[in-house]
CSV table of C-alpha atoms in Angstrom, one decimal:
chain,number,residue,atom,x,y,z
I,1,MET,CA,-104.9,-11.7,8.7
I,2,LYS,CA,-105.4,-11.2,12.4
I,3,SER,CA,-105.8,-7.7,13.7
I,4,ASN,CA,-105.5,-6.9,17.3
I,5,GLY,CA,-102.8,-4.5,16.7
I,6,VAL,CA,-101.1,-3.2,13.6
I,7,THR,CA,-100.7,-5.7,10.8
I,8,GLY,CA,-97.9,-6.0,8.4
I,9,GLY,CA,-97.9,-5.4,4.7
I,10,GLY,CA,-99.3,-2.5,2.7
I,11,LEU,CA,-97.3,0.2,4.5
I,12,PRO,CA,-96.3,3.1,2.4
I,13,GLU,CA,-92.7,4.1,1.8
I,14,ASN,CA,-91.1,5.7,4.8
I,15,VAL,CA,-87.7,6.9,3.8
I,16,ILE,CA,-85.9,8.4,6.7
I,17,MET,CA,-82.8,10.5,7.1
I,18,PRO,CA,-80.1,8.5,8.8
I,19,MET,CA,-78.2,10.0,11.7
I,20,ALA,CA,-74.6,10.9,10.8
I,21,ASP,CA,-71.3,11.5,12.4
I,22,ILE,CA,-68.7,13.5,10.5
I,23,TYR,CA,-65.2,14.2,11.6
I,24,GLU,CA,-62.2,15.8,9.9
I,25,THR,CA,-58.7,14.3,10.0
I,26,PRO,CA,-55.6,16.0,8.6
I,27,ASP,CA,-56.1,14.3,5.2
I,28,ALA,CA,-59.8,13.4,5.0
I,29,PHE,CA,-63.4,13.9,6.1
I,30,VAL,CA,-64.9,10.7,7.5
I,31,LEU,CA,-68.7,10.5,7.4
I,32,SER,CA,-70.7,7.6,9.0
I,33,MET,CA,-74.4,7.0,9.0
I,34,ASP,CA,-76.6,4.6,10.9
I,35,MET,CA,-78.5,2.5,8.4
I,36,PRO,CA,-79.7,-0.6,10.3
I,37,GLY,CA,-81.2,-3.3,8.1
I,38,ALA,CA,-79.7,-2.0,4.8
I,39,ARG,CA,-77.8,-4.4,2.7
I,40,LYS,CA,-74.5,-3.5,1.2
I,41,GLU,CA,-75.5,-4.3,-2.3
I,42,GLU,CA,-78.5,-2.0,-2.1
I,43,ILE,CA,-76.7,1.1,-0.9
I,44,SER,CA,-76.3,3.8,-3.5
I,45,LEU,CA,-73.7,6.5,-3.1
I,46,THR,CA,-73.3,9.2,-5.8
I,47,LEU,CA,-71.3,12.3,-6.0
I,48,GLU,CA,-72.8,15.0,-8.2
I,49,ARG,CA,-72.2,18.7,-8.4
I,50,GLY,CA,-70.9,19.2,-4.9
I,51,LEU,CA,-73.5,16.9,-3.3
I,52,LEU,CA,-73.0,13.5,-1.9
I,53,HIS,CA,-76.2,11.5,-2.1
I,54,VAL,CA,-76.7,8.4,0.0
I,55,SER,CA,-79.7,6.1,-0.4
I,56,ALA,CA,-80.7,2.6,0.5
I,57,ALA,CA,-83.6,0.4,1.1
I,58,SER,CA,-83.8,-1.1,4.6
I,59,GLY,CA,-84.1,-4.8,4.6
I,60,ARG,CA,-86.8,-4.6,7.1
I,61,PRO,CA,-88.3,-8.0,7.4
I,62,HIS,CA,-91.9,-7.9,6.3
I,63,VAL,CA,-94.0,-10.5,7.8
I,64,ALA,CA,-97.3,-10.3,6.1
I,65,ASP,CA,-99.3,-12.8,8.2
I,66,ALA,CA,-97.9,-11.9,11.6
I,67,THR,CA,-99.5,-9.8,14.2
I,68,TYR,CA,-97.5,-6.8,15.2
I,69,LEU,CA,-97.6,-6.3,19.0
I,70,ARG,CA,-95.2,-3.4,18.6
I,71,ARG,CA,-94.0,-1.5,15.6
I,72,GLU,CA,-91.4,1.1,16.1
I,73,ILE,CA,-88.9,0.5,13.3
I,74,ARG,CA,-90.1,3.0,10.8
I,75,ALA,CA,-87.6,3.1,8.0
I,76,THR,CA,-88.3,1.3,4.8
I,77,GLY,CA,-85.4,3.2,3.4
I,78,TYR,CA,-82.7,5.8,4.0
I,79,ARG,CA,-81.8,8.9,2.1
I,80,ARG,CA,-79.6,11.9,2.8
I,81,ALA,CA,-77.5,14.4,0.9
I,82,PHE,CA,-74.5,16.3,2.1
I,83,THR,CA,-73.0,19.4,0.6
I,84,LEU,CA,-69.3,19.0,0.0
I,85,GLY,CA,-67.0,21.9,0.2
I,86,GLU,CA,-64.1,22.7,-2.0
I,87,GLY,CA,-61.0,20.7,-1.8
I,88,ILE,CA,-62.4,17.1,-1.9
I,89,ASP,CA,-60.7,14.7,-4.1
I,90,ARG,CA,-63.6,13.3,-6.0
I,91,SER,CA,-61.7,10.5,-7.5
I,92,ASN,CA,-60.7,9.1,-4.1
I,93,VAL,CA,-63.8,8.2,-2.0
I,94,GLN,CA,-63.9,5.0,0.0
I,95,ALA,CA,-67.0,3.4,1.6
I,96,THR,CA,-67.5,0.4,3.9
I,97,PHE,CA,-70.7,-1.0,5.5
I,98,GLU,CA,-70.4,-2.8,8.8
I,99,GLU,CA,-72.8,-3.5,11.6
I,100,GLY,CA,-75.4,-1.4,9.9
I,101,VAL,CA,-73.1,1.6,9.7
I,102,LEU,CA,-72.1,3.1,6.4
I,103,THR,CA,-68.7,4.8,6.6
I,104,VAL,CA,-67.5,7.1,3.8
I,105,LYS,CA,-64.0,8.5,3.6
I,106,LEU,CA,-63.6,11.6,1.5
I,107,TYR,CA,-60.0,12.5,0.9
I,108,LYS,CA,-58.9,16.1,0.6
I,109,SER,CA,-57.3,17.3,-2.6
I,110,ALA,CA,-53.6,17.3,-2.6
I,111,GLU,CA,-53.4,21.1,-2.7
I,112,LYS,CA,-55.5,21.4,0.4
I,113,LEU,CA,-53.3,19.2,2.5
I,114,PRO,CA,-51.2,20.9,5.1
I,115,ARG,CA,-47.6,20.9,4.0
I,116,ASP,CA,-44.2,22.0,5.3
I,117,ILE,CA,-42.5,24.8,3.5
I,118,GLN,CA,-38.8,24.5,3.3
I,119,ILE,CA,-36.8,27.6,4.1
I,120,HIS,CA,-33.8,28.0,1.8
D,1,MET,CA,-86.2,32.7,32.8
D,2,MET,CA,-85.3,33.2,29.2
D,3,VAL,CA,-86.2,30.3,27.0
D,4,ARG,CA,-84.1,29.9,24.0
D,5,PHE,CA,-85.3,28.2,20.9
D,6,GLU,CA,-82.7,26.5,18.9
D,7,ARG,CA,-83.2,26.2,15.3
D,8,PHE,CA,-83.1,22.8,13.8
D,9,PRO,CA,-79.7,22.7,12.2
D,10,VAL,CA,-80.7,22.5,8.6
D,11,VAL,CA,-77.9,23.0,6.2
D,12,PRO,CA,-78.8,23.3,2.5
D,13,GLY,CA,-78.4,19.9,1.0
D,14,HIS,CA,-79.2,18.2,4.3
D,15,ASP,CA,-82.4,16.4,5.1
D,16,VAL,CA,-84.1,17.4,2.0
D,17,PHE,CA,-86.4,14.4,2.4
D,18,GLY,CA,-86.6,13.3,6.0
D,19,LEU,CA,-87.8,16.3,7.8
D,20,ASP,CA,-90.8,16.9,5.6
D,21,ARG,CA,-92.0,13.4,6.1
D,22,GLY,CA,-91.6,13.6,9.8
D,23,ILE,CA,-93.7,16.7,10.0
D,24,HIS,CA,-96.3,15.2,7.7
D,25,GLU,CA,-96.5,12.1,10.0
D,26,ILE,CA,-97.0,14.2,13.1
D,27,PHE,CA,-99.9,16.1,11.5
D,28,GLN,CA,-101.4,12.8,10.3
D,29,ALA,CA,-101.3,11.5,13.9
D,30,LEU,CA,-102.8,14.6,15.3
D,31,GLU,CA,-105.7,14.3,12.8
D,32,GLY,CA,-106.1,10.7,13.8
D,33,ARG,CA,-105.3,9.6,10.4
D,34,SER,CA,-102.0,8.0,11.1
D,35,ARG,CA,-101.6,4.5,10.0
D,36,LEU,CA,-99.9,3.7,13.3
D,37,PRO,CA,-100.8,4.4,16.9
D,38,PHE,CA,-98.8,7.4,18.0
D,39,VAL,CA,-96.8,5.7,20.6
D,40,PRO,CA,-93.4,7.1,21.5
D,41,ALA,CA,-90.8,4.6,20.5
D,42,GLY,CA,-88.5,3.1,23.0
D,43,TYR,CA,-84.8,2.9,22.6
D,44,PRO,CA,-83.5,0.9,20.9
D,45,ALA,CA,-86.5,0.8,18.5
D,46,ALA,CA,-88.1,-2.5,18.3
D,47,ASP,CA,-90.7,-4.5,16.3
D,48,VAL,CA,-92.4,-7.4,18.0
D,49,THR,CA,-94.4,-9.9,16.0
D,50,GLU,CA,-96.3,-12.8,17.2
D,51,GLU,CA,-96.4,-15.8,14.8
D,52,LYS,CA,-97.9,-19.2,15.1
D,53,GLU,CA,-95.0,-20.9,16.8
D,54,SER,CA,-93.0,-18.0,18.1
D,55,THR,CA,-92.6,-14.4,19.0
D,56,VAL,CA,-90.0,-12.5,17.1
D,57,ILE,CA,-88.4,-9.3,18.4
D,58,THR,CA,-86.3,-7.2,16.1
D,59,LEU,CA,-84.2,-4.3,17.5
D,60,GLU,CA,-82.3,-1.6,15.6
D,61,LEU,CA,-78.7,-1.8,16.9
D,62,PRO,CA,-76.4,-0.2,14.4
D,63,GLY,CA,-72.7,0.0,15.4
D,64,VAL,CA,-73.2,-2.5,18.3
D,65,ASN,CA,-70.8,-5.4,18.5
D,66,LYS,CA,-72.0,-8.9,19.2
D,67,GLY,CA,-69.6,-9.0,22.2
D,68,GLU,CA,-71.2,-5.9,23.8
D,69,LEU,CA,-74.7,-7.4,23.8
D,70,LYS,CA,-76.4,-9.3,26.5
D,71,ILE,CA,-79.7,-11.1,26.2
D,72,THR,CA,-81.4,-12.7,29.3
D,73,MET,CA,-84.7,-14.4,29.8
D,74,ALA,CA,-86.2,-14.6,33.3
D,75,ASP,CA,-89.7,-14.6,34.7
D,76,GLY,CA,-91.3,-14.1,31.3
D,77,LEU,CA,-89.2,-11.0,30.7
D,78,LEU,CA,-86.7,-10.8,27.9
D,79,THR,CA,-84.1,-8.2,28.5
D,80,VAL,CA,-81.6,-6.9,25.9
D,81,SER,CA,-78.8,-4.8,27.2
D,82,GLY,CA,-75.5,-3.6,26.1
D,83,GLN,CA,-73.6,-0.6,25.0
D,84,ARG,CA,-72.6,1.3,21.9
D,85,LYS,CA,-69.1,2.6,22.4
D,86,ALA,CA,-68.6,6.3,21.6
D,87,ARG,CA,-66.4,6.8,18.6
D,88,ALA,CA,-62.8,7.7,19.5
D,89,LEU,CA,-61.5,10.5,17.3
D,90,PRO,CA,-58.2,9.8,15.7
D,91,GLU,CA,-55.3,12.1,16.5
D,92,ASN,CA,-55.4,15.6,15.2
D,93,SER,CA,-59.1,15.3,14.2
D,94,ARG,CA,-62.1,17.3,15.1
D,95,TRP,CA,-65.9,16.7,15.0
D,96,VAL,CA,-67.9,18.4,12.2
D,97,ARG,CA,-71.2,16.8,13.3
D,98,ASN,CA,-72.0,14.2,15.9
D,99,GLU,CA,-75.6,13.0,15.8
D,100,VAL,CA,-75.2,9.3,16.6
D,101,THR,CA,-76.3,8.3,20.1
D,102,THR,CA,-73.9,6.1,22.0
D,103,GLY,CA,-73.8,4.7,25.5
D,104,SER,CA,-75.5,1.9,27.5
D,105,PHE,CA,-79.0,0.7,26.8
D,106,SER,CA,-81.4,-1.8,28.3
D,107,ARG,CA,-84.8,-2.8,27.2
D,108,SER,CA,-87.2,-5.5,28.5
D,109,PHE,CA,-90.1,-7.2,26.8
D,110,GLU,CA,-92.9,-9.1,28.5
D,111,ILE,CA,-93.5,-12.3,26.7
D,112,GLY,CA,-97.1,-13.2,27.0
D,113,HIS,CA,-96.7,-17.0,26.6
D,114,PRO,CA,-94.5,-19.7,28.0
D,115,VAL,CA,-91.2,-19.9,26.0
D,116,ASN,CA,-89.1,-22.9,25.1
D,117,VAL,CA,-86.1,-21.2,26.6
D,118,GLY,CA,-83.5,-23.7,25.3
D,119,GLU,CA,-84.5,-22.9,21.8
D,120,ILE,CA,-84.3,-19.1,21.9
D,121,ALA,CA,-82.2,-17.9,18.9
D,122,ALA,CA,-80.6,-14.5,18.3
D,123,GLU,CA,-78.9,-13.1,15.2
D,124,LEU,CA,-77.2,-9.8,14.8
D,125,LYS,CA,-76.9,-8.7,11.1
D,126,ASP,CA,-76.4,-5.4,9.4
D,127,GLY,CA,-77.4,-3.5,12.6
D,128,LEU,CA,-80.5,-5.5,13.3
D,129,LEU,CA,-80.8,-7.9,16.2
D,130,ARG,CA,-83.5,-10.6,15.6
D,131,ILE,CA,-84.5,-12.8,18.5
D,132,VAL,CA,-86.9,-15.7,18.0
D,133,LEU,CA,-88.7,-17.0,21.1
D,134,PRO,CA,-90.4,-20.3,20.3
D,135,LYS,CA,-93.6,-20.9,22.2
D,136,ALA,CA,-93.6,-23.7,24.6
D,137,GLU,CA,-95.5,-26.7,23.5
D,138,GLU,CA,-98.5,-25.9,25.6
D,139,ALA,CA,-98.7,-22.3,24.2
D,140,ARG,CA,-98.9,-23.3,20.6
D,141,PRO,CA,-102.2,-23.3,18.8
D,142,ARG,CA,-103.6,-26.7,18.4
D,143,GLU,CA,-106.7,-28.3,16.9
D,144,ILE,CA,-109.0,-30.1,19.1
D,145,THR,CA,-110.9,-33.0,17.6
D,146,VAL,CA,-114.5,-33.3,18.6
D,147,ARG,CA,-115.4,-36.8,19.5
């Protein structure tokens, strides 16, 4: 292995917290996270006791016999947890992964939705 | 002038894992024990590797569309530029948290060898852009036979 800089291989795990955007629509919370290099099949999303856990391995290409002239991509994986408030419909969570961005849509429970009251 | 320190917005349940590691890494670097040189990363973050027949540049570009990306090679300088569009909020919606950086970016890399420009290949997949710059014939390692 050549070594004029940093060489590949043997790096320890470096799980980072992905940056997230969250916005609220009238009927849902939409959460999206930057997870470049992750693969759809390797993303784990679990809902447990008021916490939404997200984790994934980053598919960072490891080139063992190459010489790294620059190495800035740190993540070997992603992990983050979000506290969920009341009023999330746990049975209705949708997730998509596109362009390295994971988007999770958490629908509000029916009783939390704004509704019109009829005046009799 | 008053200096205000803002607390890192840690909400219980958030960043249980990442922050600790980041701090640990800074201390390691200060003690000179870091496994990596403590060089501030550019944006977008990039890995550059030199292989036998090519130089490979990998950039983190999540949320960037192929059509919004421009790659040019001139005078030994490879430039990747483009933009990540800010997310448009749907009607009647509000931000809860907005951490993701958007906007234009441009980053150049000096390539230390002649490149076979016609053979440069780039692929954008799962938020990673991978550019392969094949070395020109004269820049490839070759064995010399002793006569």
